[in-house]
Coordinates of C-alpha atoms in Angstrom, one line a residue:
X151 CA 44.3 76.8 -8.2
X152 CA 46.2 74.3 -10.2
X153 CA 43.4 73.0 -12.1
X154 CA 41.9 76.1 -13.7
X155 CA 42.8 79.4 -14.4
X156 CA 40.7 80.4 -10.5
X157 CA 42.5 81.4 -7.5
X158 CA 41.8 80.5 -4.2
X159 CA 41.2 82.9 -1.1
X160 CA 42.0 80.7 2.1
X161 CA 40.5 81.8 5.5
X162 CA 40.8 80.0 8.6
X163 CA 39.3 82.5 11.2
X164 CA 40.4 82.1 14.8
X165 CA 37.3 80.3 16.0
X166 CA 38.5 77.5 14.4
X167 CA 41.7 76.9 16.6
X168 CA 39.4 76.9 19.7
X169 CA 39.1 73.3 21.6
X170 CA 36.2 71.4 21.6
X171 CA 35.0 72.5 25.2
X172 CA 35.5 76.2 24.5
X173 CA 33.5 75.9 21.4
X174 CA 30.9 74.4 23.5
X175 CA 31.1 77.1 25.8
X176 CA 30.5 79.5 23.5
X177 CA 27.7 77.5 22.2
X178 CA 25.8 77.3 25.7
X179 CA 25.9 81.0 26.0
X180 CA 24.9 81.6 22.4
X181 CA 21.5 80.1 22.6
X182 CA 21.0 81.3 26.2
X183 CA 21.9 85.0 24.4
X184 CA 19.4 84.8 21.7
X185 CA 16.8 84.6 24.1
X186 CA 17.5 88.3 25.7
X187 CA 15.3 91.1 23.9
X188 CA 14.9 94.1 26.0
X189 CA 12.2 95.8 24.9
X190 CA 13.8 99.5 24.7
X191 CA 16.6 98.3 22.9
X192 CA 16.5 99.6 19.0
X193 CA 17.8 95.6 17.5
X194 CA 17.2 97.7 14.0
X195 CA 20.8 99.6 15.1
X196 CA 23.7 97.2 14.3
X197 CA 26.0 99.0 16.4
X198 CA 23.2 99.1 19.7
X199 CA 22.7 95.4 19.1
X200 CA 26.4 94.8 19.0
X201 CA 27.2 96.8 21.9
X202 CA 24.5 94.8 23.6
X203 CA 25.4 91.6 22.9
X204 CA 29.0 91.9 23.3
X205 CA 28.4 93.4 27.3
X206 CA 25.6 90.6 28.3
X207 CA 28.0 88.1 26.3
X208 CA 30.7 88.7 28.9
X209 CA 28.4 88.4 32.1
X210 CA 26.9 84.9 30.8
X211 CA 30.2 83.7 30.0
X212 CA 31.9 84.4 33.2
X213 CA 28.9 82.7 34.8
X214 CA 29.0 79.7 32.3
X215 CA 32.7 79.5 33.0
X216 CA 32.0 79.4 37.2
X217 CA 29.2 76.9 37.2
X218 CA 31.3 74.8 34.6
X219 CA 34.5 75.3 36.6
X220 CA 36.1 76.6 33.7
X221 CA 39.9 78.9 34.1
X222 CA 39.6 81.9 32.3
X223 CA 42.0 85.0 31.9
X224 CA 39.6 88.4 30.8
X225 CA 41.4 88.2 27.7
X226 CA 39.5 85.2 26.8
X227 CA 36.1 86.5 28.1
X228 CA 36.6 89.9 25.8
X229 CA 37.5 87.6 22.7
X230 CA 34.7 85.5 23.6
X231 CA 32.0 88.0 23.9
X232 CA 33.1 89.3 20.4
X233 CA 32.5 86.1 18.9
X234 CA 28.9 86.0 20.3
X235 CA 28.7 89.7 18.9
X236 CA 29.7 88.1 15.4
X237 CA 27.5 85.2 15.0
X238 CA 24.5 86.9 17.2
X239 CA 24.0 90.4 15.6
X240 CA 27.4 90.1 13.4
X241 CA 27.5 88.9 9.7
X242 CA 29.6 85.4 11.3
X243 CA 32.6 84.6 8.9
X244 CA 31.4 87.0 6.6
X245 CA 33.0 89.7 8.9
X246 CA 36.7 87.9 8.7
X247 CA 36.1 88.3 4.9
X248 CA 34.5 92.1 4.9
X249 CA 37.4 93.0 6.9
X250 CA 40.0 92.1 4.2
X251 CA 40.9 95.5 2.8
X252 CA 41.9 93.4 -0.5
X253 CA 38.3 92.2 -0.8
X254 CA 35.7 94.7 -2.8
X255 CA 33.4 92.3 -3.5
X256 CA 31.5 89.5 -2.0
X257 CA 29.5 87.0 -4.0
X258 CA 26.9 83.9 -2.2
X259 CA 25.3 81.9 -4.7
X260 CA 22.2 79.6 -4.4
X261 CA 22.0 76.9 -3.1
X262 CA 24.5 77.9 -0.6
X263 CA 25.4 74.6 0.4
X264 CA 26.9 73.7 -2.6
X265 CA 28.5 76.5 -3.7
X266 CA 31.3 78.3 -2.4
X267 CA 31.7 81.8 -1.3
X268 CA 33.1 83.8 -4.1
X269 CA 35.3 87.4 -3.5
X270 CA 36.6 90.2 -5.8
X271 CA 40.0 91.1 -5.0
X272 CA 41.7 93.6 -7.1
X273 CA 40.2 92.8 -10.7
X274 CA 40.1 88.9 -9.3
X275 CA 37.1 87.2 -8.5
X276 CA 38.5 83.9 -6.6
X277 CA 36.6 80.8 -4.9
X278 CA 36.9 80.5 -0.8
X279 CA 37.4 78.0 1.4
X280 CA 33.9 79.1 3.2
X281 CA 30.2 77.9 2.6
X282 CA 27.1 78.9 4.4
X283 CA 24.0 77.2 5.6
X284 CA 20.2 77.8 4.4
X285 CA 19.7 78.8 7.9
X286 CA 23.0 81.6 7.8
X287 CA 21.4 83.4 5.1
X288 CA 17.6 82.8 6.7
X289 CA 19.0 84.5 9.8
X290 CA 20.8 87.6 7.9
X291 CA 17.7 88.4 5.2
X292 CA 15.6 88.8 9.1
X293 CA 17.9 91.0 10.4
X294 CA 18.4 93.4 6.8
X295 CA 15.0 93.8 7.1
X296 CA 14.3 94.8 10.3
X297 CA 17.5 97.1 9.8
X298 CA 16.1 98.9 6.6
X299 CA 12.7 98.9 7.2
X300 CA 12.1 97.5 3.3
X301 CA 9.5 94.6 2.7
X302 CA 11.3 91.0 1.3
X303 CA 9.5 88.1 0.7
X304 CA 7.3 86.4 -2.2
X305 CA 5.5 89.5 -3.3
X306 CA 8.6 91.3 -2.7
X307 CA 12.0 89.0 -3.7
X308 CA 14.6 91.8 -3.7
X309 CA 16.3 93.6 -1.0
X310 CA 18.7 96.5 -1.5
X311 CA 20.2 98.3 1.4
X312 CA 23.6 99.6 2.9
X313 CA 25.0 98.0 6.6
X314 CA 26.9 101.4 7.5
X315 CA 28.8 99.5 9.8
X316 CA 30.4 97.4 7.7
X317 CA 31.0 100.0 4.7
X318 CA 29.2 97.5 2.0
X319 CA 25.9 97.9 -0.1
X320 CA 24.0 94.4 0.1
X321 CA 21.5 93.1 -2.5
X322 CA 19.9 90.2 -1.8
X323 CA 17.4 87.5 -4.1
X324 CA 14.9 85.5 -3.0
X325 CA 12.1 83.3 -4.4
X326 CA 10.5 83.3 -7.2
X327 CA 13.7 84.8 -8.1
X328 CA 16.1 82.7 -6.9
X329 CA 14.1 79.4 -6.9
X330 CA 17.4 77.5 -5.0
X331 CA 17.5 79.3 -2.3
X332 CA 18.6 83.1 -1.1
X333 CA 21.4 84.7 -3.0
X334 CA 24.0 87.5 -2.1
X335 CA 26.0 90.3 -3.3
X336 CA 28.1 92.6 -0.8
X337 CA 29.4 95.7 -2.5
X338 CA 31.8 97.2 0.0
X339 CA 32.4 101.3 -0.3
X340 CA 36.4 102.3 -0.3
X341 CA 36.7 103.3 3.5
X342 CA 37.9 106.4 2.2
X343 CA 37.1 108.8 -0.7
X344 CA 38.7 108.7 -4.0
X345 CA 40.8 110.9 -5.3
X346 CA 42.1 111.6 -8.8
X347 CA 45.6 111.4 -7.5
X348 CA 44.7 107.8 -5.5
X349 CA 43.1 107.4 -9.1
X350 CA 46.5 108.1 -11.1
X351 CA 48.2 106.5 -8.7
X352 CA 46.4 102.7 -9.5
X353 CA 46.5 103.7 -13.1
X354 CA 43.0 104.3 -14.2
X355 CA 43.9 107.6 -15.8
X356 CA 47.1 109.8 -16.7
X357 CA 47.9 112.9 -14.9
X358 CA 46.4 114.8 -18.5
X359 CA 42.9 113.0 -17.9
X360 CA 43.1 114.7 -14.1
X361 CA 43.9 117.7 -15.1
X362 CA 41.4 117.8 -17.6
X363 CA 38.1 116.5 -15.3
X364 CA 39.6 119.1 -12.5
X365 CA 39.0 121.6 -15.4
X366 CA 35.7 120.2 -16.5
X367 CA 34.4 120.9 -12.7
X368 CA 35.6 123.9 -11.8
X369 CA 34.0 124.8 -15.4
X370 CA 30.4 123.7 -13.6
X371 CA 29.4 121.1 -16.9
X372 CA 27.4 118.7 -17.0
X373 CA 28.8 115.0 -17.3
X374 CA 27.7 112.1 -17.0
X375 CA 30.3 109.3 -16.0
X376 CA 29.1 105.6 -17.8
X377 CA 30.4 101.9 -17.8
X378 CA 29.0 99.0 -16.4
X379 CA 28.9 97.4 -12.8
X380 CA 31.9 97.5 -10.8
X381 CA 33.6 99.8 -13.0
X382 CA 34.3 102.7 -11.2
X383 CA 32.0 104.9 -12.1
X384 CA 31.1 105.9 -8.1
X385 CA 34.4 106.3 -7.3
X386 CA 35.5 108.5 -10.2
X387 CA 32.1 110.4 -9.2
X388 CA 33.3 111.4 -6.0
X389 CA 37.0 112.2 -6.9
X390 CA 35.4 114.5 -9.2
X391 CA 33.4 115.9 -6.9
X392 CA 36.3 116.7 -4.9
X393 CA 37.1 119.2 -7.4
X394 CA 34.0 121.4 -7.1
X395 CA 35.2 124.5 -5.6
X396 CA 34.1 124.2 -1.5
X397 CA 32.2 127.7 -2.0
X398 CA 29.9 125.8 -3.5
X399 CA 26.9 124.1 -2.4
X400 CA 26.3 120.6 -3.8
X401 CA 23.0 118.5 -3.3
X402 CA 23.0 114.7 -3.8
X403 CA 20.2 112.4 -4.7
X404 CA 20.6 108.2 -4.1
X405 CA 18.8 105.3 -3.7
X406 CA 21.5 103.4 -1.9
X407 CA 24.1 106.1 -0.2
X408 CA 27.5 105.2 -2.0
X409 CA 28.8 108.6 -2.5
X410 CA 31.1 109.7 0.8
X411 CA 28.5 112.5 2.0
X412 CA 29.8 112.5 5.1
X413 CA 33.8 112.1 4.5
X414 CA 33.3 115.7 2.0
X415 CA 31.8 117.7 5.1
X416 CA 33.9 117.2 7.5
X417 CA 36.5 118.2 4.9
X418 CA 34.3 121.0 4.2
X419 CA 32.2 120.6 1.3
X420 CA 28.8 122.1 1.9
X421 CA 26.8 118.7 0.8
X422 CA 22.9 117.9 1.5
X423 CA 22.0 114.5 0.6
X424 CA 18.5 113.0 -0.1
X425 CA 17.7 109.3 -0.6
X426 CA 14.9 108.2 -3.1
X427 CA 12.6 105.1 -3.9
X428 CA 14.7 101.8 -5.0
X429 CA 14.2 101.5 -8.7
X430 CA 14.0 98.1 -8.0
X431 CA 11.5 98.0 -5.0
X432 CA 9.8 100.3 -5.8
X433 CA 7.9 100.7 -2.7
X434 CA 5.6 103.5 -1.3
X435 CA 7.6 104.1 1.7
X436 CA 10.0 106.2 0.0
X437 CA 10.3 108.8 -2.2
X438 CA 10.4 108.7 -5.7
X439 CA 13.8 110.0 -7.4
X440 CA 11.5 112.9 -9.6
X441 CA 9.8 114.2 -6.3
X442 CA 13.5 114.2 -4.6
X443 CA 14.8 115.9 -7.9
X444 CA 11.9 118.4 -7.7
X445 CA 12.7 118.9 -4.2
X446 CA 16.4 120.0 -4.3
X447 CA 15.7 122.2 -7.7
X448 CA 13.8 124.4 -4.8
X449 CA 16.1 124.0 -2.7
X450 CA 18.7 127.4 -4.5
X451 CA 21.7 127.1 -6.6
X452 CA 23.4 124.3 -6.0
X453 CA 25.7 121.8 -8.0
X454 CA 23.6 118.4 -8.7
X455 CA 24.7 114.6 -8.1
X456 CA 22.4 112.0 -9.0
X457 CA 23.6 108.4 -7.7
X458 CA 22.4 106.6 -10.7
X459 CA 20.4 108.1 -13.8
X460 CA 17.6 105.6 -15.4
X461 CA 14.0 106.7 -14.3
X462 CA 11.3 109.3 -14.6
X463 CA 13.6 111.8 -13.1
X464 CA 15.9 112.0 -16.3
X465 CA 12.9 113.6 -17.9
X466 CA 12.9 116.1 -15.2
X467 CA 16.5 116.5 -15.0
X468 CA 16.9 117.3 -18.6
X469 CA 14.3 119.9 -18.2
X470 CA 15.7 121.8 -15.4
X471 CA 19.5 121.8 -17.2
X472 CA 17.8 123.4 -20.1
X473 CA 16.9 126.2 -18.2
X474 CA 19.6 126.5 -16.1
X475 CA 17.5 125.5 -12.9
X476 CA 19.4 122.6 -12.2
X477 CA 22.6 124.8 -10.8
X478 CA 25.8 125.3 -11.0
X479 CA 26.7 121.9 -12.5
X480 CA 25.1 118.3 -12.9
X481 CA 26.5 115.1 -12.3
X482 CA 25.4 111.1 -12.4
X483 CA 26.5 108.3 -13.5
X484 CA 24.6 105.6 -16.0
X485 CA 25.0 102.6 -17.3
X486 CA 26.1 102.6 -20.3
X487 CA 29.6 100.9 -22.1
X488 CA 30.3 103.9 -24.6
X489 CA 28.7 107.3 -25.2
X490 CA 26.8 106.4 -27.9
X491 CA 25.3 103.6 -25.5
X492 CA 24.3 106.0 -23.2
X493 CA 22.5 108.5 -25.9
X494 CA 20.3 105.3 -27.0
X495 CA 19.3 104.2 -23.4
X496 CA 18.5 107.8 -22.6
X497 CA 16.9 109.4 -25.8
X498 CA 15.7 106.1 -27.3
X499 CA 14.8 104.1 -23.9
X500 CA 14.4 107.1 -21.0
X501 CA 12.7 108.8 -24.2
X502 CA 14.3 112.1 -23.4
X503 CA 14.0 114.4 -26.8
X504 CA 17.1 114.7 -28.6
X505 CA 17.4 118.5 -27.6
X506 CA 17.2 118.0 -24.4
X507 CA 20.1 115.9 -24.6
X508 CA 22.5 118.8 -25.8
X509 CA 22.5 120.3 -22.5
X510 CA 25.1 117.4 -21.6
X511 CA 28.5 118.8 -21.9
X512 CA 30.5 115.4 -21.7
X513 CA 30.2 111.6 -21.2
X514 CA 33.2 109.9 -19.3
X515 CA 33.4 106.4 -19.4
X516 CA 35.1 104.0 -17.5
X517 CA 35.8 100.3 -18.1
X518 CA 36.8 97.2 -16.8
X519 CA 39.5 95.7 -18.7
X520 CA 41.5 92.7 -19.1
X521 CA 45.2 95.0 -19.7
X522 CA 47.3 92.8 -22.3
X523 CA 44.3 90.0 -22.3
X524 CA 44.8 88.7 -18.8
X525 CA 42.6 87.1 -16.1
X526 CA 42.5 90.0 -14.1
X527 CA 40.4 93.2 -14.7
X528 CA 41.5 96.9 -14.3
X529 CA 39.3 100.1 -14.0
X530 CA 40.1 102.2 -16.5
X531 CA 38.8 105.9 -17.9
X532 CA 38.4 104.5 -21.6
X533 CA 36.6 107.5 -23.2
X534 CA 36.0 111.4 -22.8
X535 CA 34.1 113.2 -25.0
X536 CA 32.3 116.4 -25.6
X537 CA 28.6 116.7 -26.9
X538 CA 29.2 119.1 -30.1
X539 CA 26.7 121.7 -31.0
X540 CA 25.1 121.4 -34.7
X541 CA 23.1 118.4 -35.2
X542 CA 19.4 117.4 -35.3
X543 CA 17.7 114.2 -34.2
X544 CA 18.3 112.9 -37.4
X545 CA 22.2 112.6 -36.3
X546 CA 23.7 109.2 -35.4
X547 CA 26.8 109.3 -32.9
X548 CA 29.5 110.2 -34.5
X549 CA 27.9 114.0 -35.2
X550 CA 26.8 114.0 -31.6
X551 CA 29.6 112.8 -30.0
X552 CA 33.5 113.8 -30.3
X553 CA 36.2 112.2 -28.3
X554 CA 38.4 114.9 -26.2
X555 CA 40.3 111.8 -25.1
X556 CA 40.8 108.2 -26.3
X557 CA 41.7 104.8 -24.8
X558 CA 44.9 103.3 -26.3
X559 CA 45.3 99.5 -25.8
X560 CA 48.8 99.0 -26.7
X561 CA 50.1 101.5 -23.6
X562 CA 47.5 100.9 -21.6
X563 CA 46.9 104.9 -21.1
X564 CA 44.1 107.3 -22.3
X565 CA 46.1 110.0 -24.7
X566 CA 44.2 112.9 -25.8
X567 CA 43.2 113.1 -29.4
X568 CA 44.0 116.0 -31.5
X569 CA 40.7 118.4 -30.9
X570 CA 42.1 118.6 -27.4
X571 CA 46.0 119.1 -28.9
X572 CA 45.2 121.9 -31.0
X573 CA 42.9 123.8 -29.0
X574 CA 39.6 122.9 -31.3
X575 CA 37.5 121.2 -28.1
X576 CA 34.2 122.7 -27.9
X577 CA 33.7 122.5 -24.7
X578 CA 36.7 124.0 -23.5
X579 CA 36.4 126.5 -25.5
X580 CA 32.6 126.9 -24.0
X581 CA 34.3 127.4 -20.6
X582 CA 37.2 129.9 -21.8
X583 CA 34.9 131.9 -23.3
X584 CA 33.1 132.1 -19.6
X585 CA 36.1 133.0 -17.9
X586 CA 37.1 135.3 -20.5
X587 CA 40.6 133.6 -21.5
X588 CA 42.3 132.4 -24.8
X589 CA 42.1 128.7 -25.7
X590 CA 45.8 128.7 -25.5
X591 CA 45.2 129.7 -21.8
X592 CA 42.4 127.2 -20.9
X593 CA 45.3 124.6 -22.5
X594 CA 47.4 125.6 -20.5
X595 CA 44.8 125.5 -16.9
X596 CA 44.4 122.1 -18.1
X597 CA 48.4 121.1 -17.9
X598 CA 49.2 122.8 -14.7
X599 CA 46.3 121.0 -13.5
X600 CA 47.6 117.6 -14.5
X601 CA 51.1 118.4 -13.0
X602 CA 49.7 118.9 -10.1
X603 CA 47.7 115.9 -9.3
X604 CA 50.7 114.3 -11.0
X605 CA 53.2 115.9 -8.5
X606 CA 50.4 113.9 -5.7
X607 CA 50.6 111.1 -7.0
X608 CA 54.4 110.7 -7.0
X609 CA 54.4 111.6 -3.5
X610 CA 52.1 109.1 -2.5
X611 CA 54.2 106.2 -3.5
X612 CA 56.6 107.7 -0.5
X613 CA 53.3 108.8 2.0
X614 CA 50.3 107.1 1.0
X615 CA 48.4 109.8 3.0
X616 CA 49.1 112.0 0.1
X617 CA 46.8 110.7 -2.1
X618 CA 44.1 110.4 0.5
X619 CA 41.3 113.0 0.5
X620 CA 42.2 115.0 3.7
X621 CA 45.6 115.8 2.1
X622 CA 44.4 116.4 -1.2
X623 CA 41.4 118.7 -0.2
X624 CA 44.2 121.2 0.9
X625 CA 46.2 121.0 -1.7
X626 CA 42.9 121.8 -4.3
X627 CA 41.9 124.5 -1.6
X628 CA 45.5 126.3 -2.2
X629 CA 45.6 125.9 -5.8
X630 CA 42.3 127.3 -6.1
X631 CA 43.8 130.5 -3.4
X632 CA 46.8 130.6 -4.9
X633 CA 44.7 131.1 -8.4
X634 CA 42.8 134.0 -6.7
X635 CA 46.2 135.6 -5.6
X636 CA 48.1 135.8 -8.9
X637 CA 45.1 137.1 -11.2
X638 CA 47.1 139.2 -13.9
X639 CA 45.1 141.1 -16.0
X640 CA 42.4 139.8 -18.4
X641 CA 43.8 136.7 -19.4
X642 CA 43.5 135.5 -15.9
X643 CA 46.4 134.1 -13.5
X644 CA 50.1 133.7 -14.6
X645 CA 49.6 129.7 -14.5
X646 CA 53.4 129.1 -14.1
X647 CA 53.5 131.2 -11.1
X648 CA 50.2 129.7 -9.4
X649 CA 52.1 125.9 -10.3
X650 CA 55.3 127.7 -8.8
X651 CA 54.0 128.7 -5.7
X652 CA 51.9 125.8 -5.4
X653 CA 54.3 123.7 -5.9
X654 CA 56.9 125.0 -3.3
X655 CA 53.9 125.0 -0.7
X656 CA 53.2 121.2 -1.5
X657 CA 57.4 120.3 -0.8
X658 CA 56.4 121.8 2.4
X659 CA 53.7 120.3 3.8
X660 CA 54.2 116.7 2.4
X661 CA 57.6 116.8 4.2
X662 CA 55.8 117.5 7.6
X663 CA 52.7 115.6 6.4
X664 CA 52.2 112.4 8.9

């Protein structure tokens, strides 16, 4: 926009070309379809209703068109019936907007009326062309209901779900909340997984940082990966996840399903996922996130995720990594802007006891910032570090905490600090130790690690598809066989061979790679 530092995101769906008499058309057969409820048909399934709509949509407009003595080509009736599907069981406009692969974020804000759609696009949040009625967002809050079964009203103002369908995560306000009206936020999911090469690759860390997080889980630690909303933290979550060995079982627990359960199977990551009580709704038809905790604790050893840490189950969470109950490794992100934020809100406002806390290995935390001051906001890994061993409660965060790598502003780049340079990381050394290697050699795992997603990375910018998680859960799958293979002696594999090797298999398959 010329008048303020704001862009504008223009959308002139194709609905609007349409002639009058079409548009009345479609309007005929839209009330005459709201009408039609069979009474074995599950509305609470977007995609049944959909399917629904869209085939009696087509009948009723070929009639319409008959009796009106209206000329139409079946091209028009199938475009047709998906615009009843749209504005009938659909999200309307929305949809045009959802389907913008650009667009991460959707804001509505009361009263809707008067103020404009708002969207996120790549760090951006622009103002739309589009507003909605009273009666748009009336007619969506019915159906998110009846879809997640979750109360909404007066007693009950907020509304938390995920529409599957359209790959978002919804949250909606009401009144007394919202006193203006209903508001909306639509938080869509990345259609596919991240990866830490997809994550070099848009610059939110270096190759190094890669290498050393694909350490960090193969080491099975504990980390916890902080920052505030929309930076990243889900998405760095399941790109580390990636790098959990597939032998390995892994048990998620979430509120709202964000992590890519579903994607990681079919790639072959043994994943069981459990969904707990909104910490906002906190209703009785679900189960609370300790009982869920409890549950998968029984349920053998497995590696951990938890969707969001900040309730009762922390406490029981802590207590189950202190005894090694918890598994192989544990994993959740927080909200938190810095490590030492996240030690207050779980010590000082979770009030887990300051032991407890030491059986976190690492806090990662990721950022959304304004590169060189701009307008526009990255995601960026700003801070990795290692919980040290040797202090008491008494301790403020600089004996607790000590970073293994550090944001630098000028380059724009996290650049390891010198405990990780000269071999003096705790935690590394914590891991080498249980592998039975030199510090000098878990330095070195580190860096061929690193050139390796690096080497991805590069070759994305030529195949996309490179970066994407089918391609790179081969490529981890023969690092990690190729690490088997070359085992030499006590001090483990001959790193330069497994990167050799590896290397001349990944020239291979991303030339055939389609």
């Amino acid at each position: 926009m010329t008048d303020r530092p704001e862009k504008l995101y223009m959308i002139i769906p194709r609905e609007y070309n349409l002639d009058t008499n079409t548009l009345k058309m479609i309007e005929r057969v839209r009330k005459k379809l709201i009408r039609f409820r069979p009474d074995d048909m599950n509305f609470a399934n977007p995609a049944n209703s959909s399917e629904y709509f869209r085939r009696i949509g087509k009948k009723m407009i070929e009639e319409d068109a008959r009796s009106h003595n209206i000329a139409l080509a079946p091209a028009d009736v199938n475009s047709y019936s998906e615009l009843l599907a749209k504005y009938t069981t659909g999200l309307g406009i929305l949809e045009d907007i959802l389907s913008d692969t650009r667009v991460t974020d959707v804001y509505i804000n009361a009263p809707a009326d008067k103020n404009p759609v708002h969207v996120l696009i790549d760090g951006d949040e622009c103002i739309t062309n589009i507003f909605l009625s009273q009666d748009d967002l009336d007619s969506m809050v019915s159906r998110f209901r009846a879809i997640s079964g979750r109360p909404f009203g007066e007693a009950t103002p907020i509304l938390e779900m995920e529409l599957k369908e359209f790959g978002v995560r919804v949250s909606v306000i009401g009144d007394p909340l919202s006193a203006n009206g209903l508001a909306y936020a639509f938080r869509k999911h990345s259609r596919r997984p991240w990866t830490l090469p997809k994550l070099i690759a848009t610059g939110s860390i270096s190759p190094l940082t890669a290498g050393l997080l694909s350490f960090l889980m193969d080491g099975e630690t504990s980390i916890l990966v902080a920052g505030e909303v929309r930076a990243g933290k889900t998405s760095l979550l399941s790109a580390m996840i990636m790098e959990i060995p597939q032998k390995y079982r892994i048990l998620t627990i979430e509120d709202t399903r964000e992590i890519p359960i579903e994607d990681l199977q079919e790639l072959g990551w043994k994943m069981q996922g459990m969904s707990s009580r909104s910490s906002i709704l906190n209703t009785n038809l679900e189960i609370r996130p300790e009982v869920a905790l409890r549950a998968t604790l029984r349920l053998g050893n497995s590696s951990l995720v938890i969707g969001e840490v900040r309730g009762e189950e922390v406490k029981v969470l802590y207590e189950a990594m202190q005894v090694g109950a918890a598994g192989n490794s544990e994993l959740g992100t927080i909200h938190g802007a810095s490590a030492s934020a996240v030690y207050e809100r779980i010590v000082h406002t979770l009030g887990v006891p300051p032991a407890s806390f030491k059986a976190t290995d690492a806090v990662v935390v990721c950022t959304n910032t304004r590169v060189g001051g701009s307008m526009s906001k990255k995601r960026r890994v700003t801070q990795i570090c290692e919980v040290v061993s040797g202090w008491d409660e008494t301790a403020d965060a600089n004996d607790i905490f000590a970073d293994i790598m550090e944001y630098n502003a000028a380059t724009d780049s996290l650049v390891p600090t010198d405990i990780l340079d000269r071999g003096q990381s705790e935690l590394v050394g914590k891991i080498a130790h249980k592998w039975g290697i030199s510090i000098d050699t878990a330095s070195l795992n580190i860096r061929i690690r690193g050139k390796i997603k690096e080497k991805m990375a590069i070759a994305g910018q030529t195949n996309p598809d490179l970066i994407e998680a089918e391609a790179v859960s081969k490529a981890n799958n023969m690092f990690w066989l190729y690490m088997d293979r070359e085992k030499n002696g006590s001090e483990g594999p001959d790193y330069e061979n497994v990167y050799q090797k590896w290397s001349d298999w990944f020239d291979k398959f991303s030339s055939t790679y389609i």
